[in-house]
């Protein structure tokens, strides 16, 4: 529909529509970039943690429980906290608040926990699995032993 409108629009109006589209794309892409950067940093931290666990266990079996956070504990509580976080992350406060509101749960203990978190955000589970496998490989190389 926008394309139909643009055909009949003046060159100035077409340019405005293109600028609006660019702004919208940037508004969508920026949080994704920050999120992916956060996951990359978390991967590094998790790998280091798992390497420490493998080293401490010195070849003994290790059971790892992946992240199972009660999501509500990590979200800002209220609009003021959201504005502060948005300033820190350099993102739009209104968009961030809308996302926080969409994740709100009446009973957090029945909500986004465990495997449901992995269903909604599979990239978190993927990052953790990668961190575990990379740490195991690094530890095996350090010990010059295979992985059982």
PDB file of C-alpha atoms in Angstrom, residues 22-81:
ATOM      1  CA  UNK A  22      15.191   3.902   7.296  1.00  0.00           C
ATOM      2  CA  UNK A  23      14.356   5.182  10.798  1.00  0.00           C
ATOM      3  CA  UNK A  24      11.996   2.271  11.381  1.00  0.00           C
ATOM      4  CA  UNK A  25      14.589  -0.248  10.201  1.00  0.00           C
ATOM      5  CA  UNK A  26      17.200   1.301  12.515  1.00  0.00           C
ATOM      6  CA  UNK A  27      14.749   1.226  15.442  1.00  0.00           C
ATOM      7  CA  UNK A  28      14.185  -2.480  14.815  1.00  0.00           C
ATOM      8  CA  UNK A  29      17.817  -3.436  14.165  1.00  0.00           C
ATOM      9  CA  UNK A  30      19.471  -1.562  17.070  1.00  0.00           C
ATOM     10  CA  UNK A  31      17.987  -3.703  19.879  1.00  0.00           C
ATOM     11  CA  UNK A  32      18.862  -6.849  17.903  1.00  0.00           C
ATOM     12  CA  UNK A  33      22.480  -5.686  17.620  1.00  0.00           C
ATOM     13  CA  UNK A  34      22.673  -4.946  21.344  1.00  0.00           C
ATOM     14  CA  UNK A  35      21.052  -8.280  22.167  1.00  0.00           C
ATOM     15  CA  UNK A  36      23.481 -10.230  19.978  1.00  0.00           C
ATOM     16  CA  UNK A  37      26.392  -8.318  21.512  1.00  0.00           C
ATOM     17  CA  UNK A  38      25.117  -9.197  24.971  1.00  0.00           C
ATOM     18  CA  UNK A  39      24.862 -12.860  24.021  1.00  0.00           C
ATOM     19  CA  UNK A  40      28.442 -12.779  22.687  1.00  0.00           C
ATOM     20  CA  UNK A  41      29.676 -11.360  25.980  1.00  0.00           C
ATOM     21  CA  UNK A  42      27.630 -13.901  27.942  1.00  0.00           C
ATOM     22  CA  UNK A  43      29.104 -16.696  25.796  1.00  0.00           C
ATOM     23  CA  UNK A  44      32.607 -15.576  26.761  1.00  0.00           C
ATOM     24  CA  UNK A  45      31.699 -15.426  30.466  1.00  0.00           C
ATOM     25  CA  UNK A  46      29.867 -18.762  30.445  1.00  0.00           C
ATOM     26  CA  UNK A  47      32.742 -20.498  28.628  1.00  0.00           C
ATOM     27  CA  UNK A  48      35.160 -19.199  31.264  1.00  0.00           C
ATOM     28  CA  UNK A  49      32.855 -20.392  34.070  1.00  0.00           C
ATOM     29  CA  UNK A  50      32.503 -23.855  32.542  1.00  0.00           C
ATOM     30  CA  UNK A  51      36.256 -24.139  31.977  1.00  0.00           C
ATOM     31  CA  UNK A  52      36.708 -23.388  35.685  1.00  0.00           C
ATOM     32  CA  UNK A  53      34.188 -26.080  36.600  1.00  0.00           C
ATOM     33  CA  UNK A  54      35.869 -28.683  34.381  1.00  0.00           C
ATOM     34  CA  UNK A  55      39.271 -27.795  35.799  1.00  0.00           C
ATOM     35  CA  UNK A  56      38.030 -27.999  39.393  1.00  0.00           C
ATOM     36  CA  UNK A  57      36.378 -31.371  38.745  1.00  0.00           C
ATOM     37  CA  UNK A  58      39.677 -32.708  37.352  1.00  0.00           C
ATOM     38  CA  UNK A  59      38.175 -35.278  34.990  1.00  0.00           C
ATOM     39  CA  UNK A  60      35.231 -36.282  37.165  1.00  0.00           C
ATOM     40  CA  UNK A  61      31.739 -36.279  35.607  1.00  0.00           C
ATOM     41  CA  UNK A  62      30.012 -32.892  35.543  1.00  0.00           C
ATOM     42  CA  UNK A  63      26.298 -32.190  35.336  1.00  0.00           C
ATOM     43  CA  UNK A  64      25.440 -28.709  34.104  1.00  0.00           C
ATOM     44  CA  UNK A  65      22.056 -27.122  34.542  1.00  0.00           C
ATOM     45  CA  UNK A  66      21.660 -24.418  31.943  1.00  0.00           C
ATOM     46  CA  UNK A  67      20.190 -21.026  32.704  1.00  0.00           C
ATOM     47  CA  UNK A  68      16.752 -21.199  34.262  1.00  0.00           C
ATOM     48  CA  UNK A  69      16.190 -17.600  35.277  1.00  0.00           C
ATOM     49  CA  UNK A  70      12.937 -16.301  36.619  1.00  0.00           C
ATOM     50  CA  UNK A  71      12.724 -13.698  33.870  1.00  0.00           C
ATOM     51  CA  UNK A  72      10.865 -11.183  36.036  1.00  0.00           C
ATOM     52  CA  UNK A  73      13.945 -10.739  38.251  1.00  0.00           C
ATOM     53  CA  UNK A  74      15.984  -9.423  35.337  1.00  0.00           C
ATOM     54  CA  UNK A  75      13.420  -7.012  33.919  1.00  0.00           C
ATOM     55  CA  UNK A  76      13.137  -3.393  35.010  1.00  0.00           C
ATOM     56  CA  UNK A  77      10.335  -2.782  37.486  1.00  0.00           C
ATOM     57  CA  UNK A  78       8.381   0.271  36.455  1.00  0.00           C
ATOM     58  CA  UNK A  79       8.735   2.948  33.832  1.00  0.00           C
ATOM     59  CA  UNK A  80      11.435   4.934  35.663  1.00  0.00           C
ATOM     60  CA  UNK A  81      13.778   1.929  35.862  1.00  0.00           C
TER      61      UNK A  81
END
